[in-house]
């Protein structure tokens, strides 16, 4: 009896669930993270404060707790039409964005101050300075930590399985209840995760070498 | 307006481009700029000299608000410096700045360095910006380096590109903060020559420098600073041959003897 072949459709569904969760949450987290990093270095104090609160709250709250809030509290506050999948994406992307924000911010800090001063003295606005001068130069230092964060996100997405979102980890639960060898199930689930995380590593390695050549 | 003869710098003439009035600035407990009053006329070349830590850079940077001031007023072409924001960005485009450490954009080619501001700030067309950039790069003698990255150029070449980058914005006034201090001796002259040409072409310039040769030949006025104050202002001839203050005498005897 082969767990994988017998239940390929189920595995596929779980795999795609995890990919979807990860890809969507990752994309949103990247956008949010960069925006929050911009807030944190902005000259406008309320924006800076907002960025700081965002990072402090989300980075220091256990992800499982965020999932509970997303699944149990937010629907009562008006998000009652949202599917569990959407709420899971919300929890994962907000949580991850806090870490991405800090990675981006540390990247920004590696760019010499003179670069921003030169840009500002040419008459560039804060956003132009960040977008055209600082972020492009920060990208290279920021890529490796962001790769790691997306890998962590892939694995964190397993928590969504506990909240009625079908993904890789739910496959294990379903099959385990059907009496398959738990060992075999785990191995195939692990392989599936590995495919996703190795894919992310490969993409980031490619991006890094690309950027290294471009200079 | 007044019959009493007053020193030139006390009453801003109608044609003053940059005016600092009672400007004060602290870094913590350190009073870096103390009651600075200074007016710079259109087309005037003012050299600022003084011992290290006297506030020359801070003065320079305050003019385009890279440093904020605690009190006083700075106007450029009659307009007070606005708060941080779009308005200030627009005003900064009119004030060219050249740094000691060049600060060319490291991820952009020389040509892109000179076109970027024109396109993004002045909203010039790409074609026109490139043409202008190339002619400016030729003018400062680095036309053949247009497609290189800053790190591939010598310090002197980088600084000339930085001057071209600032000029590309068609600034009303150019600020230079020790533009040759980070350069090897053999490269100092190539930069000074570009600046001298600029002065001859009528650019309004504020130059912080220790290059006394440049001050003598290009400056209309020397401003001597010490301990956050403007201690003395005079023509280069007067200042170098016959300084009035003891601080200036002391300073000159130190720098002219090595
Ligand atoms: N960002 C800062 N924070 C605190 N102190 C500062 C800062 N920038 C400058 N200072 C101090 O302010 C004083 C004046 O500095 P400034 O750079 O204007 O001097 P300077 O005349 O340009 O000197 P130098 O000839 O060495 O360049 C110095 O004592 C310096 O240490
Ligand atoms: Mg200085």
Coordinates of C-alpha atoms and ligand atoms in Angstrom, one line a residue:
Chain A
X1 CA 0.0 0.0 0.0
X2 CA 1.4 3.3 -1.0
X3 CA 0.1 6.3 0.9
X4 CA 1.1 8.8 -1.8
X5 CA -0.3 7.0 -4.8
X6 CA -3.5 5.9 -3.1
X7 CA -4.2 9.5 -2.0
X8 CA -2.6 11.5 -4.7
X9 CA -5.6 13.8 -5.2
X10 CA -5.6 14.6 -1.5
X11 CA -1.9 15.2 -1.4
X12 CA -2.2 17.4 -4.4
X13 CA -5.0 19.4 -2.9
X14 CA -3.0 19.9 0.3
X15 CA 0.1 20.8 -1.6
X16 CA -1.7 23.4 -3.6
X17 CA -3.4 24.7 -0.5
X18 CA 0.0 25.3 1.2
X19 CA 1.4 26.8 -2.0
X20 CA -1.5 29.2 -2.3
X21 CA -1.4 30.2 1.3
X22 CA 2.3 30.8 1.2
X23 CA 2.4 32.6 -2.1
X24 CA -0.5 34.9 -1.3
X25 CA 0.6 35.6 2.3
X26 CA 4.2 36.1 1.1
X27 CA 3.3 38.6 -1.6
X28 CA 1.1 40.6 0.8
X29 CA 3.7 40.4 3.6
X30 CA 6.4 41.7 1.2
X31 CA 4.3 44.7 0.2
X32 CA 3.2 45.4 3.8
X33 CA 6.7 44.9 5.1
X34 CA 8.2 47.4 2.7
X35 CA 5.5 49.9 3.4
X36 CA 6.0 49.5 7.2
X37 CA 9.8 49.8 6.8
X38 CA 9.2 53.0 4.8
X39 CA 6.9 54.2 7.7
X40 CA 9.6 53.4 10.2
X41 CA 12.2 55.6 8.5
X42 CA 9.8 58.3 7.4
X43 CA 10.2 61.9 8.6
X44 CA 6.5 61.9 9.7
X45 CA 6.3 61.0 13.4
X46 CA 2.8 59.4 13.4
X47 CA 3.8 57.1 10.5
X48 CA 7.0 56.1 12.4
X49 CA 4.9 55.4 15.5
X50 CA 2.4 53.3 13.5
X51 CA 5.3 51.3 12.0
X52 CA 6.8 50.7 15.4
X53 CA 3.5 49.6 16.9
X54 CA 2.8 47.3 14.0
X55 CA 6.1 45.6 14.3
X56 CA 6.1 45.4 18.1
X57 CA 2.6 43.9 18.3
X58 CA 2.8 41.4 15.4
X59 CA 6.3 40.3 16.0
X60 CA 5.8 39.6 19.7
X61 CA 2.5 37.8 19.5
X62 CA 2.5 34.0 19.0
X63 CA 1.2 33.2 15.5
X64 CA -1.3 30.7 16.9
X65 CA -2.8 33.5 19.0
X66 CA -3.0 35.7 15.8
X67 CA -4.9 32.8 14.1
X68 CA -7.3 32.6 17.0
X69 CA -7.9 36.3 16.7
X70 CA -8.4 36.1 13.0
X71 CA -10.7 33.1 13.1
X72 CA -12.7 34.0 16.2
X73 CA -12.6 37.7 16.9
X74 CA -12.4 39.3 13.5
X75 CA -15.6 37.7 12.1
X76 CA -17.4 39.2 15.1
X77 CA -16.0 42.6 14.2
X78 CA -17.4 42.6 10.8
X79 CA -15.3 40.2 8.7
X80 CA -18.1 37.6 9.0
X81 CA -18.2 37.0 5.2
X82 CA -14.5 36.1 5.1
X83 CA -13.6 32.5 4.5
X84 CA -11.1 30.8 6.8
X85 CA -8.6 30.8 4.0
X86 CA -8.8 34.6 3.7
X87 CA -8.5 35.0 7.5
X88 CA -5.5 32.7 7.5
X89 CA -3.8 34.7 4.8
X90 CA -4.5 37.8 6.8
X91 CA -2.9 36.4 9.9
X92 CA 0.1 35.0 8.1
X93 CA 0.8 38.0 6.0
X94 CA 0.5 40.5 8.9
X95 CA 2.7 38.4 11.1
X96 CA 5.4 37.9 8.4
X97 CA 5.2 41.5 7.4
X98 CA 6.6 42.6 10.8
X99 CA 9.7 40.5 10.2
X100 CA 10.1 41.6 6.6
X101 CA 9.8 45.2 7.8
X102 CA 12.7 44.7 10.1
X103 CA 14.8 42.9 7.5
X104 CA 14.2 45.7 5.0
X105 CA 14.9 48.4 7.6
X106 CA 18.2 46.9 8.5
X107 CA 19.0 46.8 4.8
X108 CA 18.1 50.5 4.5
X109 CA 20.5 51.2 7.3
X110 CA 23.4 49.6 5.4
X111 CA 23.1 52.2 2.6
X112 CA 25.4 55.1 3.4
X113 CA 23.6 58.2 4.7
X114 CA 25.2 60.3 1.9
X115 CA 23.2 58.6 -0.7
X116 CA 19.9 59.8 0.8
X117 CA 21.4 63.3 1.4
X118 CA 22.5 63.5 -2.2
X119 CA 19.0 62.5 -3.4
X120 CA 17.3 64.9 -1.1
X121 CA 19.5 67.7 -2.1
X122 CA 18.6 67.1 -5.8
X123 CA 15.0 67.8 -4.8
X124 CA 13.8 64.2 -4.6
X125 CA 10.9 63.6 -2.2
X126 CA 11.1 61.1 0.6
X127 CA 9.3 58.4 -1.4
X128 CA 11.4 59.1 -4.5
X129 CA 14.6 58.8 -2.4
X130 CA 13.5 55.6 -0.9
X131 CA 12.2 54.0 -4.1
X132 CA 14.9 55.2 -6.5
X133 CA 18.0 55.3 -4.4
X134 CA 17.8 53.5 -1.1
X135 CA 15.7 50.4 -1.7
X136 CA 17.5 49.3 -4.9
X137 CA 20.8 49.5 -3.0
X138 CA 19.3 47.7 0.1
X139 CA 17.9 44.9 -2.0
X140 CA 21.1 42.8 -2.1
X141 CA 21.6 42.7 1.6
X142 CA 17.9 42.2 2.2
X143 CA 17.4 39.2 -0.1
X144 CA 18.9 36.4 2.1
X145 CA 16.9 37.2 5.3
X146 CA 13.7 37.6 3.2
X147 CA 14.3 34.2 1.7
X148 CA 14.6 32.7 5.2
X149 CA 11.4 34.5 6.3
X150 CA 9.4 33.1 3.3
X151 CA 10.6 29.6 4.2
X152 CA 9.5 30.2 7.8
X153 CA 6.2 31.4 6.4
X154 CA 5.8 28.2 4.4
X155 CA 6.1 26.1 7.6
X156 CA 4.0 28.5 9.6
X157 CA 1.2 28.1 7.2
X158 CA 0.7 24.6 8.7
X159 CA -1.1 26.3 11.6
X160 CA -3.9 27.2 9.2
X161 CA -4.6 23.5 9.0
X162 CA -5.9 23.7 12.5
X163 CA -8.3 26.4 11.4
X164 CA -10.3 24.6 8.7
X165 CA -8.1 25.6 5.9
X166 CA -7.1 22.6 3.8
X167 CA -3.3 22.4 3.3
X168 CA -0.5 19.9 3.6
X169 CA -0.7 19.5 7.3
X170 CA -4.4 18.7 7.1
X171 CA -3.5 15.8 4.8
X172 CA -1.7 14.2 7.6
X173 CA -4.7 14.6 9.9
X174 CA -7.1 13.2 7.4
X175 CA -5.0 10.2 6.5
X176 CA -4.0 9.5 10.0
X177 CA -7.6 9.2 10.9
X178 CA -8.0 6.8 8.0
X179 CA -5.5 4.5 9.6
X180 CA -2.5 4.9 7.3
X181 CA 1.0 4.4 8.7
X182 CA 1.8 7.7 10.3
X183 CA 5.4 7.5 9.5
X184 CA 4.8 7.2 5.7
X185 CA 2.4 10.1 5.8
X186 CA 4.8 12.3 7.6
X187 CA 7.6 11.5 5.2
X188 CA 5.5 12.5 2.2
X189 CA 4.2 15.6 3.8
X190 CA 7.8 16.6 4.7
X191 CA 8.9 16.0 1.1
X192 CA 6.1 18.2 -0.1
X193 CA 7.2 21.0 2.2
X194 CA 10.7 20.5 1.1
X195 CA 9.8 21.0 -2.5
X196 CA 8.3 24.3 -1.7
X197 CA 11.1 25.5 0.5
X198 CA 13.8 24.4 -1.9
X199 CA 12.0 26.2 -4.6
X200 CA 12.0 29.4 -2.6
X201 CA 15.7 29.0 -1.8
X202 CA 16.5 28.4 -5.5
X203 CA 14.6 31.5 -6.6
X204 CA 16.4 33.6 -4.0
X205 CA 19.8 32.2 -4.9
X206 CA 19.1 33.1 -8.5
X207 CA 18.0 36.6 -7.6
X208 CA 21.2 37.1 -5.6
X209 CA 23.5 36.1 -8.4
X210 CA 21.5 38.2 -10.8
X211 CA 22.0 41.2 -8.6
X212 CA 25.7 40.5 -8.1
X213 CA 26.3 40.4 -11.8
X214 CA 24.3 43.6 -12.5
X215 CA 26.9 45.7 -10.7
Chain B
X1 CA 16.3 103.2 3.8
X2 CA 18.9 104.2 6.3
X3 CA 21.4 107.0 6.1
X4 CA 23.9 105.5 8.5
X5 CA 26.6 103.6 6.6
X6 CA 26.4 100.0 7.7
X7 CA 28.5 97.0 6.7
X8 CA 27.4 95.4 3.5
X9 CA 26.2 92.2 5.1
X10 CA 23.9 93.8 7.6
X11 CA 21.3 95.0 5.1
X12 CA 20.2 92.4 2.6
X13 CA 20.3 94.0 -0.8
X14 CA 17.4 93.4 -3.2
X15 CA 19.6 91.1 -5.2
X16 CA 20.6 88.8 -2.4
X17 CA 19.9 85.2 -3.3
X18 CA 20.6 83.5 0.0
X19 CA 20.0 85.3 3.2
X20 CA 20.6 83.9 6.7
X21 CA 19.2 86.0 9.5
X22 CA 19.9 85.4 13.2
X23 CA 20.4 81.7 12.6
X24 CA 21.0 79.6 15.6
X25 CA 21.5 75.8 15.9
X26 CA 22.5 73.4 18.7
X27 CA 23.6 69.9 18.6
X28 CA 22.6 69.0 22.1
X29 CA 24.5 71.3 24.4
X30 CA 26.8 72.4 21.6
X31 CA 25.9 75.8 20.1
X32 CA 27.2 75.1 16.5
X33 CA 25.7 78.2 14.8
X34 CA 25.5 81.4 16.8
X35 CA 23.5 84.3 15.5
X36 CA 24.6 83.8 12.0
X37 CA 23.8 86.7 9.6
X38 CA 25.0 86.3 6.1
X39 CA 23.8 87.4 2.7
X40 CA 25.0 86.1 -0.6
X41 CA 24.3 88.1 -3.7
X42 CA 23.4 86.8 -7.1
X43 CA 26.6 85.7 -8.9
X44 CA 28.7 86.1 -5.8
X45 CA 31.3 83.5 -4.8
X46 CA 31.7 83.2 -1.1
X47 CA 34.4 81.1 0.4
X48 CA 33.9 79.9 4.0
X49 CA 36.9 79.0 6.0
X50 CA 37.7 78.3 9.6
X51 CA 39.1 75.7 11.9
X52 CA 37.7 72.2 12.2
X53 CA 34.4 72.1 14.1
X54 CA 33.6 75.7 13.7
X55 CA 30.3 74.9 12.0
X56 CA 31.1 75.4 8.3
X57 CA 29.5 72.2 7.2
X58 CA 26.5 72.8 9.4
X59 CA 26.1 76.3 7.9
X60 CA 26.3 74.9 4.4
X61 CA 23.8 72.1 5.1
X62 CA 21.4 74.4 6.8
X63 CA 21.0 76.4 3.6
X64 CA 19.2 73.5 1.9
X65 CA 17.8 72.2 5.2
X66 CA 19.8 69.0 5.4
X67 CA 20.2 70.4 8.9
X68 CA 17.2 72.1 10.6
X69 CA 17.9 75.3 12.5
X70 CA 16.6 76.2 16.0
X71 CA 15.8 79.8 15.3
X72 CA 16.3 82.5 12.7
X73 CA 15.4 82.7 9.1
X74 CA 16.9 81.4 5.9
X75 CA 15.5 82.6 2.6
X76 CA 16.5 81.6 -0.9
X77 CA 15.6 84.0 -3.7
X78 CA 13.2 85.7 -1.3
X79 CA 11.4 82.5 -0.2
X80 CA 11.8 81.2 3.4
X81 CA 12.8 77.5 3.6
X82 CA 9.6 75.5 4.0
X83 CA 9.0 72.6 6.3
X84 CA 9.9 69.1 5.1
X85 CA 7.7 68.1 2.2
X86 CA 7.1 68.6 -1.5
X87 CA 7.6 72.4 -1.2
X88 CA 11.0 71.9 0.3
X89 CA 12.0 69.3 -2.3
X90 CA 11.2 71.9 -5.0
X91 CA 13.3 74.5 -3.3
X92 CA 16.2 72.0 -2.8
X93 CA 16.2 71.4 -6.6
X94 CA 17.3 75.0 -6.9
X95 CA 20.2 74.6 -4.6
X96 CA 23.0 72.4 -5.9
X97 CA 25.1 70.6 -3.3
X98 CA 28.5 69.0 -3.7
X99 CA 29.7 66.8 -0.9
X100 CA 33.2 66.0 0.4
X101 CA 32.5 62.3 -0.2
X102 CA 30.9 62.8 -3.7
X103 CA 27.9 60.7 -2.8
X104 CA 27.3 59.6 -6.4
X105 CA 24.5 57.0 -6.6
X106 CA 26.4 53.8 -6.5
X107 CA 23.9 51.7 -8.4
X108 CA 23.5 54.1 -11.3
X109 CA 25.9 54.8 -14.2
X110 CA 27.5 58.2 -14.5
X111 CA 25.0 59.2 -17.1
X112 CA 22.1 58.0 -15.0
X113 CA 23.4 60.0 -12.1
X114 CA 23.2 63.1 -14.1
X115 CA 19.9 62.4 -15.7
X116 CA 18.0 61.1 -12.7
X117 CA 17.2 64.4 -11.1
X118 CA 16.2 66.0 -14.3
X119 CA 13.8 63.3 -15.2
X120 CA 12.3 62.6 -11.7
X121 CA 12.4 66.1 -10.2
X122 CA 12.4 68.5 -13.1
X123 CA 10.2 66.1 -15.2
X124 CA 12.4 66.6 -18.2
X125 CA 12.1 64.1 -21.1
X126 CA 14.6 61.3 -21.2
X127 CA 16.1 62.4 -24.5
X128 CA 16.6 66.0 -23.5
X129 CA 18.0 65.0 -20.1
X130 CA 20.5 62.7 -21.6
X131 CA 21.6 65.4 -24.1
X132 CA 22.0 67.9 -21.3
X133 CA 23.8 65.3 -19.1
X134 CA 26.3 64.5 -21.9
X135 CA 27.1 68.1 -22.5
X136 CA 27.6 68.7 -18.8
X137 CA 29.8 65.7 -18.5
X138 CA 31.9 67.0 -21.4
X139 CA 32.0 70.4 -19.8
X140 CA 33.6 68.9 -16.6
X141 CA 35.8 66.7 -18.7
X142 CA 34.4 63.2 -18.0
X143 CA 32.3 62.7 -21.1
X144 CA 34.1 59.5 -22.0
X145 CA 33.1 57.9 -18.6
X146 CA 29.4 58.2 -19.1
X147 CA 28.6 54.5 -19.0
X148 CA 30.8 53.6 -16.1
X149 CA 29.7 53.1 -12.5
X150 CA 31.0 55.6 -9.9
X151 CA 33.2 53.0 -8.3
X152 CA 35.1 52.7 -11.5
X153 CA 36.2 56.4 -11.5
X154 CA 38.9 58.2 -9.7
X155 CA 38.0 60.5 -6.9
X156 CA 38.6 63.6 -9.0
X157 CA 36.4 62.2 -11.8
X158 CA 33.7 61.3 -9.3
X159 CA 33.6 64.8 -7.9
X160 CA 33.4 66.3 -11.3
X161 CA 30.4 64.0 -12.1
X162 CA 28.9 65.2 -8.8
X163 CA 29.3 68.8 -9.9
X164 CA 27.6 67.9 -13.3
X165 CA 24.8 66.1 -11.4
X166 CA 24.1 69.3 -9.4
X167 CA 24.4 71.6 -12.4
X168 CA 21.9 69.4 -14.3
X169 CA 19.2 70.8 -12.1
X170 CA 20.0 74.3 -13.2
X171 CA 20.4 75.5 -9.7
X172 CA 20.3 79.1 -8.6
X173 CA 23.1 78.6 -6.2
X174 CA 25.7 75.9 -5.6
X175 CA 27.0 74.8 -2.2
X176 CA 30.4 73.0 -1.9
X177 CA 31.4 71.4 1.3
X178 CA 35.1 70.8 1.2
X179 CA 34.8 69.3 -2.4
X180 CA 38.5 68.6 -2.6
X181 CA 39.3 67.4 0.9
X182 CA 38.9 63.7 0.1
X183 CA 41.0 63.9 -3.0
X184 CA 44.6 62.9 -3.7
X185 CA 46.7 66.1 -4.4
X186 CA 47.0 65.4 -8.1
X187 CA 43.3 65.4 -8.5
X188 CA 42.5 68.6 -6.6
X189 CA 43.3 70.9 -9.4
X190 CA 41.1 69.2 -11.9
X191 CA 38.1 69.8 -9.6
X192 CA 39.2 73.3 -8.7
X193 CA 39.5 74.2 -12.4
X194 CA 35.9 73.2 -13.0
X195 CA 34.8 75.3 -10.0
X196 CA 36.8 78.2 -11.2
X197 CA 35.2 78.1 -14.6
X198 CA 31.8 77.9 -12.9
X199 CA 32.6 81.0 -10.9
X200 CA 33.7 82.8 -14.1
X201 CA 30.4 81.8 -15.7
X202 CA 28.6 83.7 -13.0
X203 CA 27.3 80.9 -10.8
X204 CA 26.4 81.9 -7.2
X205 CA 28.6 79.8 -5.0
X206 CA 29.2 79.1 -1.4
X207 CA 32.4 77.1 -1.0
X208 CA 33.7 75.6 2.2
X209 CA 37.4 74.9 1.5
X210 CA 40.9 75.0 2.8
X211 CA 42.2 75.8 -0.7
X212 CA 43.5 79.3 -0.2
X213 CA 44.6 79.5 -3.9
X214 CA 41.0 79.0 -4.9
X215 CA 39.8 81.5 -2.4
X216 CA 42.2 84.1 -3.7
X217 CA 41.5 83.6 -7.3
X218 CA 37.8 82.9 -7.4
X219 CA 36.1 84.3 -4.3
X220 CA 34.5 87.7 -4.1
X221 CA 34.4 87.4 -0.3
X222 CA 35.9 85.3 2.4
X223 CA 33.8 84.4 5.5
X224 CA 35.9 83.3 8.4
X225 CA 34.1 81.2 11.0
X226 CA 35.2 80.1 14.5
X227 CA 33.3 78.5 17.3
X228 CA 30.0 78.8 15.5
X229 CA 30.3 82.5 14.7
X230 CA 31.2 84.5 11.7
X231 CA 34.2 86.3 13.1
X232 CA 35.2 88.2 10.0
X233 CA 34.2 88.9 6.4
X234 CA 36.4 90.5 3.8
X235 CA 37.6 90.4 0.3
X236 CA 40.2 87.7 -0.2
X237 CA 43.0 90.2 -0.6
X238 CA 42.1 92.0 2.6
X239 CA 41.6 88.8 4.5
X240 CA 44.8 87.1 3.6
X241 CA 47.1 90.1 3.7
X242 CA 45.5 91.9 6.6
X243 CA 43.2 89.9 8.7
X244 CA 41.5 92.0 11.5
X245 CA 40.7 89.4 14.1
X246 CA 43.2 87.5 16.2
X247 CA 41.3 84.3 15.5
X248 CA 41.8 84.7 11.8
X249 CA 45.5 85.7 12.2
X250 CA 46.1 82.7 14.3
X251 CA 44.3 80.4 11.9
X252 CA 46.1 81.8 8.8
X253 CA 49.5 81.5 10.5
X254 CA 48.7 77.8 11.1
X255 CA 47.5 76.9 7.6
X256 CA 49.9 79.0 5.6
X257 CA 52.9 77.6 7.2
X258 CA 52.7 74.1 5.9
Ligands
LIG1 N1 25.0 65.3 13.6 C1 25.7 65.9 14.6 N2 25.4 65.6 15.9 C2 26.1 66.1 16.9 N3 27.2 67.0 16.7 C3 27.5 67.3 15.4 C4 26.8 66.8 14.3 N4 27.4 67.3 13.2 C5 28.3 68.1 13.6 N5 28.4 68.1 14.9 C6 29.4 68.9 15.7 O1 29.1 70.3 15.4 C7 30.3 71.0 15.3 C8 30.4 71.7 14.0 O2 30.5 70.7 13.0 P1 30.7 71.1 11.5 O3 30.8 69.8 10.7 O4 29.7 72.1 11.0 O5 32.2 71.7 11.5 P2 33.1 72.1 10.3 O6 33.5 73.5 10.5 O7 32.5 71.7 9.0 O8 34.4 71.2 10.6 P3 35.4 70.4 9.6 O9 36.3 71.4 9.1 O10 36.0 69.4 10.5 O11 34.5 69.8 8.5 C9 31.5 70.0 15.5 O12 31.9 70.1 16.9 C10 30.8 68.7 15.3 O13 31.4 67.7 16.2
LIG2 MG1 32.9 70.2 7.6

